[in-house]
């Protein structure tokens, strides 16, 4: 058999390699869009677009490499088999994109993806070779055929590994992607040209069918290269535009989240400020106790609750004895200090969380004791009186002792019907004045008021 000489057109070889690298870069860029897709629809679109772009690039590289081959006999191509080889190239590209679009990838899956892609590229190549129709008979070296597939798989695995490695560093990601594209593109081209080393052609006298065949001339070669280049440019441009839009959307979303967080912080600060203002509006500026306004509201609420639940309620009305003499003798600053100390005693006395302590006005204080009967109220009042006396705040103007003392009026009620707070406060006030009349520094309970003569 006569072995036919083989020659290659160097320009077409170079173009085929560049197309292979360009297709790889476009596909890897499109893999970002696959990963960024939030729903299945856009993900399938970008996966299909990337597969078609990369598959077309690989297929074009293969056929430009085939067209770079010069034999001394005319070569035709059976177009249904050519189409099948294109579909195989797209399928192999789909495998590659599916692998690189994952966030994480186990070594076993990475090796499997590289192997499947290598086998797919090999299948595309040898299917394309089977599409040749000419007087030349192909003869293959099985060892080189195996080497070509292993080469494709090895380069594919290396390229996929580089892509995943590049995601660990944002700064080197673009350079690593270019490197992966070069590796993958060279792997695809290497597979083709290694495979071509393993084939030789002999002249055959057997006739071949021209049905369904086409012959590609120089114009066809140019069209394949230009159209493929345009497809890759459109795919890459679309991916770049979508990435730019996605980044702008991410930036806008980030700014919106920052604005929302700032608004939430402002709202929280406003709520805190309002709470502080509300708290200040019901607090006495001198002693820090609740003021008359808060006490009146709390008394009304607790009286209604006591009437509804048929529970007792008690009120202590406290007045500082001879307070005017303290102010006159020691000054108003000393008087303010005295009121603050008495307020501290009232807050430190054992009491329940729902008891209300307030400054009623001037040197008067009140303690509201829900669910407390007369005995509990008297005991609380005596404890307060003794604690104030134990402060030993000097007051030589007092008619009772040489220290500050308090008189306390106690009122206890078991309301069955709410009839306002005036009577309740009035009875506590009457008990307080009774304590004053009976010598001060004492506790008097309204139900024990002596009868006036």
PDB file of C-alpha atoms in Angstrom, residues 22 47 173 205 313 338:
ATOM      1  CA  UNK A  22     -10.450  31.235  23.577  1.00  0.00           C
ATOM      2  CA  UNK A  47     -24.945  26.198  31.372  1.00  0.00           C
ATOM      3  CA  UNK A 173      -8.302  34.829  40.149  1.00  0.00           C
ATOM      4  CA  UNK A 205      -8.899   2.159  -4.782  1.00  0.00           C
ATOM      5  CA  UNK A 313     -54.489  47.474  98.326  1.00  0.00           C
ATOM      6  CA  UNK A 338     -31.860  64.699 102.850  1.00  0.00           C
TER       7      UNK A 338
END
